[in-house]
PDB file of C-alpha atoms and ligand atoms in Angstrom:
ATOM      1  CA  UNK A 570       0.000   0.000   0.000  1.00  0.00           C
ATOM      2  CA  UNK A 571       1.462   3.674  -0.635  1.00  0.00           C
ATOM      3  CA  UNK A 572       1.581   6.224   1.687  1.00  0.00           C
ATOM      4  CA  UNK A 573      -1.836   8.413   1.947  1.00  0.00           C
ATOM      5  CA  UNK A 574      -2.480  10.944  -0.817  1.00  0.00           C
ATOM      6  CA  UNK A 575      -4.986  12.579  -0.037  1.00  0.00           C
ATOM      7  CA  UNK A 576      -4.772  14.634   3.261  1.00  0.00           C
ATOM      8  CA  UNK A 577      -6.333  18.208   2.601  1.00  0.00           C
ATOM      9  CA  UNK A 578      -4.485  20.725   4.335  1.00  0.00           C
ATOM     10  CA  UNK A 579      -5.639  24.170   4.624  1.00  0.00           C
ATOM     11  CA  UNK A 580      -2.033  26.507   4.739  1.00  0.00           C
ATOM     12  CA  UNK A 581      -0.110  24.433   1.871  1.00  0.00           C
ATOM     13  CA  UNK A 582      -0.491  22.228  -1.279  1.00  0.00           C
ATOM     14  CA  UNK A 583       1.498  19.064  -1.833  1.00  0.00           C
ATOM     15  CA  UNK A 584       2.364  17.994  -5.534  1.00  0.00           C
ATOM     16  CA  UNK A 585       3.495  14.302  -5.634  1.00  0.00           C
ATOM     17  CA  UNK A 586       6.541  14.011  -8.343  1.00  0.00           C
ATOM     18  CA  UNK A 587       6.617   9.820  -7.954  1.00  0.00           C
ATOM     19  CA  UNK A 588       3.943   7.160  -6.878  1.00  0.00           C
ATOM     20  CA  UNK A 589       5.334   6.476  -4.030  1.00  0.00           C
ATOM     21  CA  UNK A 590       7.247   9.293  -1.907  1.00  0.00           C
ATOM     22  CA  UNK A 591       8.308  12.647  -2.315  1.00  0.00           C
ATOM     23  CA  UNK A 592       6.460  15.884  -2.836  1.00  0.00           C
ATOM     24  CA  UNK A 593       6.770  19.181  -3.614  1.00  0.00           C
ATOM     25  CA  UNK A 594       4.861  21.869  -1.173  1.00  0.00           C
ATOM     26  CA  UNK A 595       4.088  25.045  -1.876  1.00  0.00           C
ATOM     27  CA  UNK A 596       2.626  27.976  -0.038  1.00  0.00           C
ATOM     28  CA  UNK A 597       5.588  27.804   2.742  1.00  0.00           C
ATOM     29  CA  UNK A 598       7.875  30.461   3.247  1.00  0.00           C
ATOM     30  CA  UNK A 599      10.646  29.040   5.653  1.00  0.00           C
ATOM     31  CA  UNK A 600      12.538  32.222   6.122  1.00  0.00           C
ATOM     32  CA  UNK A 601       9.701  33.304   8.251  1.00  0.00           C
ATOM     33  CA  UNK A 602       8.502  31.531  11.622  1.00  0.00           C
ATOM     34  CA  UNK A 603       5.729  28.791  11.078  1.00  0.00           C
ATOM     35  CA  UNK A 604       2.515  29.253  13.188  1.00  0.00           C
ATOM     36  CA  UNK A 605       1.582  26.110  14.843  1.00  0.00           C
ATOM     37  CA  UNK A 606      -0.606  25.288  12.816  1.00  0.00           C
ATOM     38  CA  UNK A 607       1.197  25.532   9.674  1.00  0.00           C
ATOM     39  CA  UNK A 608       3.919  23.180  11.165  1.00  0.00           C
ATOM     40  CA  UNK A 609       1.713  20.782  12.161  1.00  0.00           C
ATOM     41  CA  UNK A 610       0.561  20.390   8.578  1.00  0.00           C
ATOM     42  CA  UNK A 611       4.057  20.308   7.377  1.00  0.00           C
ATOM     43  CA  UNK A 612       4.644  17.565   9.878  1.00  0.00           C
ATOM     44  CA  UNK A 613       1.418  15.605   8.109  1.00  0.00           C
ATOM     45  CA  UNK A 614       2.549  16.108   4.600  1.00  0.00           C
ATOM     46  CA  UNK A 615       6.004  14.193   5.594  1.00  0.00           C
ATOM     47  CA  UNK A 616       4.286  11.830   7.230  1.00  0.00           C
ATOM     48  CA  UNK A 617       2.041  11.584   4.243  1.00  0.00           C
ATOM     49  CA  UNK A 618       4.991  11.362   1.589  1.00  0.00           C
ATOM     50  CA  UNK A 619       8.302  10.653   3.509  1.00  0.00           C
ATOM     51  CA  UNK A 620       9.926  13.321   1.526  1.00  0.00           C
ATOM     52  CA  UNK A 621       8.865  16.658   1.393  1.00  0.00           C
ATOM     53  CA  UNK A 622      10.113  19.673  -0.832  1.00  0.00           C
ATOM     54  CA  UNK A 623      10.352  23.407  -1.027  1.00  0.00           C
ATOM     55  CA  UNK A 624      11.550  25.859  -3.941  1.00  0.00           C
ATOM     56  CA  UNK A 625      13.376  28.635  -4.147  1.00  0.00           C
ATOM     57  CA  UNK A 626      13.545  29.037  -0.145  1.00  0.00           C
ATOM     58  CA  UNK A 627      15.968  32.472   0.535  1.00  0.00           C
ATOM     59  CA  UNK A 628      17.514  31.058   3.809  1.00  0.00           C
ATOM     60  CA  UNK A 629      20.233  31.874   6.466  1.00  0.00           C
ATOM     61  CA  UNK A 630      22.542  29.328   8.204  1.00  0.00           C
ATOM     62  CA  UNK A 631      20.212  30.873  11.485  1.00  0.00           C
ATOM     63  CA  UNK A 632      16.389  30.729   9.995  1.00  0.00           C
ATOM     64  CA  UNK A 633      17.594  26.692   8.510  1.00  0.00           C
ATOM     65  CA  UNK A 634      18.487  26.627  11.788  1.00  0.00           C
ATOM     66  CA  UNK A 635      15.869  27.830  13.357  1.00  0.00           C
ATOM     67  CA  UNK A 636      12.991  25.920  11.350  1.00  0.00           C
ATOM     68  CA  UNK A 637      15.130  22.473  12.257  1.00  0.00           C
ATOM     69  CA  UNK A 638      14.806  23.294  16.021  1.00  0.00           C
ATOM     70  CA  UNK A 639      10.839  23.040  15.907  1.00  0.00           C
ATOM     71  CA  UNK A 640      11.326  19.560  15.181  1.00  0.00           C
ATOM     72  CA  UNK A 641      13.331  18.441  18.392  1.00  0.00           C
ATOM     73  CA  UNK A 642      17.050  18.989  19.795  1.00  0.00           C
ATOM     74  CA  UNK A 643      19.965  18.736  16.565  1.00  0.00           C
ATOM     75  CA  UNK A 644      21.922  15.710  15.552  1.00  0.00           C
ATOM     76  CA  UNK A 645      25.129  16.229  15.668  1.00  0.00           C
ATOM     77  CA  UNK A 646      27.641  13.976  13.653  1.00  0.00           C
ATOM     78  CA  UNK A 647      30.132  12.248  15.172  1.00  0.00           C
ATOM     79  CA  UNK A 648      32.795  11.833  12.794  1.00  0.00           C
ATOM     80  CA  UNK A 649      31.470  15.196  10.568  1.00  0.00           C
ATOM     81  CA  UNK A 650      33.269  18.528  11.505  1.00  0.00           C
ATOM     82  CA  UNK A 651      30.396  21.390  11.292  1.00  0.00           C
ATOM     83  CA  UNK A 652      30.447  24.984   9.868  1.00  0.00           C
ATOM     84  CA  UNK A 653      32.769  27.440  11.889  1.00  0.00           C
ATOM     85  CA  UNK A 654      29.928  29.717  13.260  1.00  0.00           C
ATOM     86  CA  UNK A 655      27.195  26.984  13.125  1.00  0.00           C
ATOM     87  CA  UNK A 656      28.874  23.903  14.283  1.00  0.00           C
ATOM     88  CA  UNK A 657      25.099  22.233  13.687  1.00  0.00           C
ATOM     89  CA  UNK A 658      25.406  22.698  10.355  1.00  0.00           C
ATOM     90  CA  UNK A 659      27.593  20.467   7.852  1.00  0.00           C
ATOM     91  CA  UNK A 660      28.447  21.868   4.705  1.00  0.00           C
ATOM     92  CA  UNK A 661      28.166  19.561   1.818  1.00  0.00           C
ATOM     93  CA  UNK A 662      30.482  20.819  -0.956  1.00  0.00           C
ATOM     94  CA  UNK A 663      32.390  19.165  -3.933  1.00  0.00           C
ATOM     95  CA  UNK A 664      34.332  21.028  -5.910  1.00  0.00           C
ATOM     96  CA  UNK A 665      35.081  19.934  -9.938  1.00  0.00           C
ATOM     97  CA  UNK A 666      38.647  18.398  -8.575  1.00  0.00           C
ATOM     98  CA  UNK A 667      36.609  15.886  -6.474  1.00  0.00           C
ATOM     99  CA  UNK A 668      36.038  12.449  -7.445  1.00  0.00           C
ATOM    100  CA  UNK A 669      33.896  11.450  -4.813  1.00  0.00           C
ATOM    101  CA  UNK A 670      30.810  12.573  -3.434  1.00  0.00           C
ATOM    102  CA  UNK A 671      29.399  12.611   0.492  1.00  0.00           C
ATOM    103  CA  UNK A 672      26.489  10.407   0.805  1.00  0.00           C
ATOM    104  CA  UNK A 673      26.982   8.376  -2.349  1.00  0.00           C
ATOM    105  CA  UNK A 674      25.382   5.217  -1.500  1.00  0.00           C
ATOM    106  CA  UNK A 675      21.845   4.059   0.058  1.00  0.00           C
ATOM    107  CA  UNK A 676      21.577   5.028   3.712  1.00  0.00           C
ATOM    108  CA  UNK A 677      19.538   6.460   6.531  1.00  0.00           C
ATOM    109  CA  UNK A 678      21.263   9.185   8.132  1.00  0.00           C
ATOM    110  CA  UNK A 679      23.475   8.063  11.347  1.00  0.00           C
ATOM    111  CA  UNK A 680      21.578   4.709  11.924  1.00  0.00           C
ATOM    112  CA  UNK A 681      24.892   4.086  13.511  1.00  0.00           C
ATOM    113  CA  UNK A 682      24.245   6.272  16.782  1.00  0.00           C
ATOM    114  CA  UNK A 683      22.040   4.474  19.066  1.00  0.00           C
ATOM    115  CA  UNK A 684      19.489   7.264  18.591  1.00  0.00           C
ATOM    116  CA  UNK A 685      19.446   8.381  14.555  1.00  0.00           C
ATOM    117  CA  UNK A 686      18.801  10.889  13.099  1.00  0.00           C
ATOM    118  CA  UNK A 687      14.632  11.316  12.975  1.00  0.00           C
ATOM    119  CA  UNK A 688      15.083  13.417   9.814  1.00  0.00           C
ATOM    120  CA  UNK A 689      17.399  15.644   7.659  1.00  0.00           C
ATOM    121  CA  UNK A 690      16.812  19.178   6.445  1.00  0.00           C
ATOM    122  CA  UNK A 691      19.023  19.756   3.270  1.00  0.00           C
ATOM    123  CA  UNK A 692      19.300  23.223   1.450  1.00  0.00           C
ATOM    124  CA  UNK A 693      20.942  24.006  -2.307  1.00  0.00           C
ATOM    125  CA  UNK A 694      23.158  26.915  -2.231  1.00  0.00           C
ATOM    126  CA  UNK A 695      24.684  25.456  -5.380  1.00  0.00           C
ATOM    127  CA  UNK A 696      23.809  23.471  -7.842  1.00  0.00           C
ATOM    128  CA  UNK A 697      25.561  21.675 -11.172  1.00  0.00           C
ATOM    129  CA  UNK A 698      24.216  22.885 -14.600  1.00  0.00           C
ATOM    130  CA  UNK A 699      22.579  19.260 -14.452  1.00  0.00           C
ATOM    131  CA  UNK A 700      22.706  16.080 -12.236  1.00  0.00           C
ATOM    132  CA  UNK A 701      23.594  16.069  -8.373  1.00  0.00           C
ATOM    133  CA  UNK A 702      20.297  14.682  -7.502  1.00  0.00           C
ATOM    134  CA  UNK A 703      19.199  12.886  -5.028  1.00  0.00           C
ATOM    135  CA  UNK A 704      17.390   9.767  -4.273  1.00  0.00           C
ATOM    136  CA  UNK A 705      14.912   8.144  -1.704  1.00  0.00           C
ATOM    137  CA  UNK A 706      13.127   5.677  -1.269  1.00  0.00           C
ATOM    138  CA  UNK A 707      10.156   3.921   0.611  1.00  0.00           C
ATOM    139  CA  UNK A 708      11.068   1.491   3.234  1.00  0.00           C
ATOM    140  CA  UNK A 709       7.327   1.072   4.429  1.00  0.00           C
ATOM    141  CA  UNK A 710       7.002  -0.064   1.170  1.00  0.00           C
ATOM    142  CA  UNK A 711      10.570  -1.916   0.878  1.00  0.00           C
ATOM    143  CA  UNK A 712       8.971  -3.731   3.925  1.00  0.00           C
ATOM    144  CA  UNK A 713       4.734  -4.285   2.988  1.00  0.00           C
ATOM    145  CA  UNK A 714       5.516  -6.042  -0.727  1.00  0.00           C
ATOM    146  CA  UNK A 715       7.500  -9.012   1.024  1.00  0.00           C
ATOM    147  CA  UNK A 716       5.978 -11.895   1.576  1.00  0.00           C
ATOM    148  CA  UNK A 717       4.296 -12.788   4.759  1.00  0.00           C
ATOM    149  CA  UNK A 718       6.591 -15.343   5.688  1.00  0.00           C
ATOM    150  CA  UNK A 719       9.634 -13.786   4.874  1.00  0.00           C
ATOM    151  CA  UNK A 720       8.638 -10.521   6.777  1.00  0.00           C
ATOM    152  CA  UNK A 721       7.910 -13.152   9.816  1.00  0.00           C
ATOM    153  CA  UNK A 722      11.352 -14.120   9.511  1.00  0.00           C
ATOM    154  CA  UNK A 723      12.567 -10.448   9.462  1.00  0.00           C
ATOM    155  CA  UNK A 724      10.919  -9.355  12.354  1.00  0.00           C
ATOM    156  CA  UNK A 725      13.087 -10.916  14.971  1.00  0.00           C
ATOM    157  CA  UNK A 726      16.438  -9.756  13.516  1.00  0.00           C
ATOM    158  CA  UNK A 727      18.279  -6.892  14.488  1.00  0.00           C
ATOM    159  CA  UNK A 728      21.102  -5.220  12.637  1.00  0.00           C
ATOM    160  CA  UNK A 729      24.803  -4.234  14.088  1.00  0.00           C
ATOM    161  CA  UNK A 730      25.513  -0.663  12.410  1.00  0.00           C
ATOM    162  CA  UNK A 731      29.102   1.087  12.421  1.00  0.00           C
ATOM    163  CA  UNK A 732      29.862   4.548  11.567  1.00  0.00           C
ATOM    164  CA  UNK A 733      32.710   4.084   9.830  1.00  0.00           C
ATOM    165  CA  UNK A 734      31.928   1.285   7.789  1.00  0.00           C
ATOM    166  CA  UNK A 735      35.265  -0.245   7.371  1.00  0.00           C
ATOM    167  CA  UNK A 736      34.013  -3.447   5.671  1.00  0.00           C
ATOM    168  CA  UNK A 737      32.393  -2.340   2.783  1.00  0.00           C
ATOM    169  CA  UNK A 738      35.486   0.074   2.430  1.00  0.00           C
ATOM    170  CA  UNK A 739      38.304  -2.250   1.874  1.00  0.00           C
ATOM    171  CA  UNK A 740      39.231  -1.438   6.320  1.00  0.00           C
ATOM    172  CA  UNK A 741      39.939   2.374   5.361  1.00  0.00           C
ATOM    173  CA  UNK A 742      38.291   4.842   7.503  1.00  0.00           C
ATOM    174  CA  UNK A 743      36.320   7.910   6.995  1.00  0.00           C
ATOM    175  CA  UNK A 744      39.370  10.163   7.636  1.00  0.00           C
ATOM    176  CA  UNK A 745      41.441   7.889   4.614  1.00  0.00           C
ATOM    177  CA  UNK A 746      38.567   7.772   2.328  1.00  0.00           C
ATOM    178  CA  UNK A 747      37.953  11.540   2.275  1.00  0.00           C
ATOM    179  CA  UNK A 748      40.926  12.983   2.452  1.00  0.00           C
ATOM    180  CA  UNK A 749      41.860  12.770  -1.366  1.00  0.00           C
ATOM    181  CA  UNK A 750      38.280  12.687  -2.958  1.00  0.00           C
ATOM    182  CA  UNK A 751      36.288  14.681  -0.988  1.00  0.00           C
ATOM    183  CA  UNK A 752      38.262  17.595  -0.191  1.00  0.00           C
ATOM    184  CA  UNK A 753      36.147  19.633   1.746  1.00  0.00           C
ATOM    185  CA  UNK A 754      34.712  17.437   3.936  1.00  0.00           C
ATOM    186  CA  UNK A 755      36.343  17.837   7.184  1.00  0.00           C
ATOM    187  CA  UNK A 756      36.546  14.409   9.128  1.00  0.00           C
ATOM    188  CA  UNK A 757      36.539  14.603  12.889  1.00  0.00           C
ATOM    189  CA  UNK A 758      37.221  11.844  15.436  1.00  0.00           C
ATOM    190  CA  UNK A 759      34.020  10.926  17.435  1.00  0.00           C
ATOM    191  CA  UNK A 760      35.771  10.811  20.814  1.00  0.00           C
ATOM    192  CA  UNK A 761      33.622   8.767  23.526  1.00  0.00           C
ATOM    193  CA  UNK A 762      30.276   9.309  20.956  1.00  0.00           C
ATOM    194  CA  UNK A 763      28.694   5.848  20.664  1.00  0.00           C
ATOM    195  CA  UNK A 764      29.575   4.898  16.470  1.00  0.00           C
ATOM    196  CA  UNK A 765      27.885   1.507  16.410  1.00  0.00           C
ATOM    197  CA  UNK A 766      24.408   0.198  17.595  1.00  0.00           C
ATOM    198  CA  UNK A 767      22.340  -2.486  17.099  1.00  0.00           C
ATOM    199  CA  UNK A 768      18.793  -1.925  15.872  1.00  0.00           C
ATOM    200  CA  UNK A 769      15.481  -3.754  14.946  1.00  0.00           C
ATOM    201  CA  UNK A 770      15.725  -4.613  10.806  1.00  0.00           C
ATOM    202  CA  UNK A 771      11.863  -3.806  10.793  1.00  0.00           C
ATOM    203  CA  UNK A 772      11.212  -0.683  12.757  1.00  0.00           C
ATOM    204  CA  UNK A 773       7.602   0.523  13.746  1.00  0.00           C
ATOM    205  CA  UNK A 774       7.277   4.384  13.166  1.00  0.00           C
ATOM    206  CA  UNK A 775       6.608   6.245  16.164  1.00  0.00           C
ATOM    207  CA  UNK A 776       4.345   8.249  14.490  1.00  0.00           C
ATOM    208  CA  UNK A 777       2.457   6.735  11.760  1.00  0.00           C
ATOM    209  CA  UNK A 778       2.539   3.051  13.858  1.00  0.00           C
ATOM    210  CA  UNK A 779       4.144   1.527  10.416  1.00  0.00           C
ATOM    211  CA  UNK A 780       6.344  -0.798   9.508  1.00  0.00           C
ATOM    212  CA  UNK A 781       9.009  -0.212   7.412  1.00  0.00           C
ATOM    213  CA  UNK A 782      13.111  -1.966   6.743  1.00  0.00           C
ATOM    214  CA  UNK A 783      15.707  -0.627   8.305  1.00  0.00           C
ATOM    215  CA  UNK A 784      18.628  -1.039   6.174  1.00  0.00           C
ATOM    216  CA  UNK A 785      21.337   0.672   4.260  1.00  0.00           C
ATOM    217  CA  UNK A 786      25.085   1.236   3.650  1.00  0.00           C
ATOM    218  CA  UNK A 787      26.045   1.413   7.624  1.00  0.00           C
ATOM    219  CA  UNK A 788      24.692  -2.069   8.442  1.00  0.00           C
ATOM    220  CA  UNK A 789      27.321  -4.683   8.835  1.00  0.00           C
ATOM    221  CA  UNK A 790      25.853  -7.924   9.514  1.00  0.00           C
ATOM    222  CA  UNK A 791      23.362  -9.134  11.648  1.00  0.00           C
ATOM    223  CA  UNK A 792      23.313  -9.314  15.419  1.00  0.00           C
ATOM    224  CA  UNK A 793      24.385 -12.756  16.435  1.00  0.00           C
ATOM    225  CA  UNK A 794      25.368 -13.679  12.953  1.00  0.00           C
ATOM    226  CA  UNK A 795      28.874 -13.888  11.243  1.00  0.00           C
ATOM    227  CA  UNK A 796      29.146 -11.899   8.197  1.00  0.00           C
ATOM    228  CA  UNK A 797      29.061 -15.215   6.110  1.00  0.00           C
ATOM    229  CA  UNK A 798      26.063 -16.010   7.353  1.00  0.00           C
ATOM    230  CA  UNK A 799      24.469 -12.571   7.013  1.00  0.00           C
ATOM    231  CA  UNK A 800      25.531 -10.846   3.601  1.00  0.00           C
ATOM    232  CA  UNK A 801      23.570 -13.340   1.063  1.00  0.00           C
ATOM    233  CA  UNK A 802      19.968 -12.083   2.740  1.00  0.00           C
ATOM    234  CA  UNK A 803      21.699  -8.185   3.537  1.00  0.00           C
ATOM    235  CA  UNK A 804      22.082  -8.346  -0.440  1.00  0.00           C
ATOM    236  CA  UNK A 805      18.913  -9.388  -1.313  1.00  0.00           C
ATOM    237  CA  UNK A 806      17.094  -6.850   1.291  1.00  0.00           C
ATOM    238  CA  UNK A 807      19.214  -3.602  -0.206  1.00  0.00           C
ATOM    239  CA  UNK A 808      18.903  -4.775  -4.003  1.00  0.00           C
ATOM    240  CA  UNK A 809      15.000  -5.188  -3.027  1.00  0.00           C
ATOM    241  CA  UNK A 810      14.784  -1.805  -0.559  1.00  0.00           C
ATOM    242  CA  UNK A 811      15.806   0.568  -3.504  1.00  0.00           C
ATOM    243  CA  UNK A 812      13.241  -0.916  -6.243  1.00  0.00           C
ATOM    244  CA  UNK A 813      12.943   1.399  -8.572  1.00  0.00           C
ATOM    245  CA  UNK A 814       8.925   1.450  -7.897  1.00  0.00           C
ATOM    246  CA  UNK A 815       9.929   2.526  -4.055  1.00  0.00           C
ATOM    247  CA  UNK A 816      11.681   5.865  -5.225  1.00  0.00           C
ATOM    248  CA  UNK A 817      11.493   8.983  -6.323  1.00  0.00           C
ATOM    249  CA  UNK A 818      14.445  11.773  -7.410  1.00  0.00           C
ATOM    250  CA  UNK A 819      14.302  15.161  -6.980  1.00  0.00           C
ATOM    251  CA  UNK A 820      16.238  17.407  -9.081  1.00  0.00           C
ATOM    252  CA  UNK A 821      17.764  19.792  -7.427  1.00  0.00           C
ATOM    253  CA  UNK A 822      17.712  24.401  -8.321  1.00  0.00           C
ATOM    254  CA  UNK A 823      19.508  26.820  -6.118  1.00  0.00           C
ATOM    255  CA  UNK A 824      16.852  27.790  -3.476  1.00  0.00           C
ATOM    256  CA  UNK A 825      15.120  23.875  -2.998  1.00  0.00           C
ATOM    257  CA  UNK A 826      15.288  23.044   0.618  1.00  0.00           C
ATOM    258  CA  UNK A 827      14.572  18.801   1.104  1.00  0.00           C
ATOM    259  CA  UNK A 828      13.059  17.378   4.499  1.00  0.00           C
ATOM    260  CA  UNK A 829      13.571  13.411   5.071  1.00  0.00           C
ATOM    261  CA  UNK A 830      12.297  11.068   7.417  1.00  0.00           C
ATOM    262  CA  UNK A 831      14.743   8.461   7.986  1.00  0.00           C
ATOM    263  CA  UNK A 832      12.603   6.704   9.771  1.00  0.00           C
ATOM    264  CA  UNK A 833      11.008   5.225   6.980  1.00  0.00           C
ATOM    265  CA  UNK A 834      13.726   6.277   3.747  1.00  0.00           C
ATOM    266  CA  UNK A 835      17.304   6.374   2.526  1.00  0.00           C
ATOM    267  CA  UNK A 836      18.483   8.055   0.196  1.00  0.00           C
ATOM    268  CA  UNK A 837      21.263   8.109  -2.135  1.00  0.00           C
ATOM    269  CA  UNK A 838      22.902  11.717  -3.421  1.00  0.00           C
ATOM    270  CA  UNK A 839      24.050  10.709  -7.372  1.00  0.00           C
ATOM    271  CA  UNK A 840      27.693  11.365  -8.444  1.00  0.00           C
ATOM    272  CA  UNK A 841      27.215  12.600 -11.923  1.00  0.00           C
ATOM    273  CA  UNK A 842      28.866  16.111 -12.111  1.00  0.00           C
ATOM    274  CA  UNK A 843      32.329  16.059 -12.685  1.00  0.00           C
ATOM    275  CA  UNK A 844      34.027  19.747 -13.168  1.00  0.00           C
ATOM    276  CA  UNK A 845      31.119  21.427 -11.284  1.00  0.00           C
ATOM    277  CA  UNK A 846      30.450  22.574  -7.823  1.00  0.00           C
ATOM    278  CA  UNK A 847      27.671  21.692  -5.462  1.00  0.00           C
ATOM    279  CA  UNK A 848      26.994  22.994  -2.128  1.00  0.00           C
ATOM    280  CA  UNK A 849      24.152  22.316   0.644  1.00  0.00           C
ATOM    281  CA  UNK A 850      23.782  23.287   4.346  1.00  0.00           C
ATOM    282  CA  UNK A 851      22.462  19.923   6.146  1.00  0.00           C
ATOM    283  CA  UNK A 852      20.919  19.633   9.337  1.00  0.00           C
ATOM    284  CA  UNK A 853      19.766  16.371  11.095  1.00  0.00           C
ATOM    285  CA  UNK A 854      17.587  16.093  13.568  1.00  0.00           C
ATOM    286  CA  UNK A 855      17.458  14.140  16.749  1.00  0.00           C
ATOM    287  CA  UNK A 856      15.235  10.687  16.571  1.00  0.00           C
ATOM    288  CA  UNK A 857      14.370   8.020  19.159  1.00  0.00           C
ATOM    289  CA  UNK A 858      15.510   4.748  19.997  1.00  0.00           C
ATOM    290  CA  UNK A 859      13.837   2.924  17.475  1.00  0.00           C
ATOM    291  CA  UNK A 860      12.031  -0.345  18.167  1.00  0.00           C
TER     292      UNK A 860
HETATM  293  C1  SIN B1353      23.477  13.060   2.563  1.00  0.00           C
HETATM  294  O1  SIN B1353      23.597  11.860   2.422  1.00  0.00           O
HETATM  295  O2  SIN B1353      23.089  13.532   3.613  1.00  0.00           O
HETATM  296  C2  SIN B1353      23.754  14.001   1.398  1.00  0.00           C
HETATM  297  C3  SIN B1353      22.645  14.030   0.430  1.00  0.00           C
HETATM  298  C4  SIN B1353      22.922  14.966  -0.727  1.00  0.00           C
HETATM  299  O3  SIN B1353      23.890  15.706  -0.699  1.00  0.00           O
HETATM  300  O4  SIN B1353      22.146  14.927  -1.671  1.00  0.00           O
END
């Protein structure tokens, strides 16, 4: 079943742009402080499409700020150095010398911590001429179009997460990966911050009471499991979470602000701009324990 398409709000309008997340709302001006009211229907239209969108948005570092704070406290990341003067902010940039991208492969945003992030506010100061989108997709429905028995057998497993994901990386970490292909991004070491955690593989959503997978890029096997034992079924759930009937891409203009849930997508930023620039201000926000 796809997410509900129909709510009727009264201060905004929601434009689907796939079948099965993401939409486009209009009628929001998030340099200015949301009533109430207003954010409460902003809160139902993610709910409503896991993804939501906003265009040509004329924002400080302080008012992104500022609209991420009415959703709970900020996620800081652990191994992510933040902006000088807003230390809650990461800048996303790649310049034409980079090879590499930040965030180029499926994922949920810190599903390493043992809270993650509940969702991430992402906003285009820059943008390539074309390409440097980014993708999401539906992990209620990753999770509903299995069948019955196999999502009985997914229910009891839990997943180990680590932040810096040395397996799928050939053992390198973050700091070694970065240094020569990202060259902006400045790696940090997490200190005492918790960097792995174990969570449910089917998560209930605190807020909608669904069920959705929890996978992506930071999961390394399963708890209790070697990694033998646990990559033939970890393939087959990625390969089947990112479907290309699950997603939706949004194409990104100077000005577009994204909101994600993580709670119920990952998402996937495309490398396909070499020799251009691209720069976002990101912001995640604080999520529960999941169960
Ligand atoms: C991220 O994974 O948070 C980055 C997404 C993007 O830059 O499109």
């Amino acid at each position: 079943m796809n997410a509900p398409r129909n709510t009727q709000y009264r201060h905004l309008e929601a434009h689907r742009i796939a079948g099965s997340a993401g939409a486009i709302i209009e009628g929001i001006d998030l340099s200015q402080e949301l009533s109430d009211e207003v954010l409460n229907e902003v809160r139902a239209a993610l709910l409503d499409n896991c993804v939501i969108f906003f265009r040509d948005q004329k924002i400080t570092p302080a008012q992104q700020l500022a609209f991420a704070r009415r959703w709970g406290d900020i996620h800081l990341h652990p191994f992510m150095e933040g902006m000088p003067d807003y230390p809650e902010i990461l800048e996303i940039v790649k310049l034409p010398t980079d090879k590499k991208n930040f965030g180029g492969s499926w994922h949920t945003d810190q599903m390493f911590s043992p809270a993650p992030a509940m969702g991430t506010i992402l906003y285009a100061l820059e943008v390539p001429s074309a390409g440097g989108d980014t993708m999401f997709t539906n992990q209620y429905l990753a999770y509903e179009s299995l069948s019955e028995a196999m999502r009985k057998m997914l229910d009891g497993l839990k997943v180990v997460c680590v932040g810096d994901n040395f397996k799928q990386h050939g053992g390198k970490s973050r700091k070694d990966r970065y240094s020569d292909v990202m060259s902006q991004m400045k790696v940090r070491d997490p200190g005492n911050v918790q960097t792995t955690s174990v969570h449910p593989l089917v998560r209930t959503h605190p807020e909608t009471g669904r069920k959705s997978l929890f996978v992506g890029g930071h999961v390394q096997h399963f708890d209790g499991m070697t990694d033998e034992e646990s990559q033939p079924l970890l393939d087959f759930l990625m390969k089947h979470s990112i479907r290309p009937e699950f997603t939706c891409r949004f194409r990104w203009e100077t000005g577009s602000l994204a909101f994600w849930d993580n709670r119920c997508v990952q998402h996937f930023a495309v490398n396909d701009y070499p020799a251009e620039t691209r720069i976002m201000h990101r912001i995640t926000i604080q999520g529960d324990v999941p169960y």
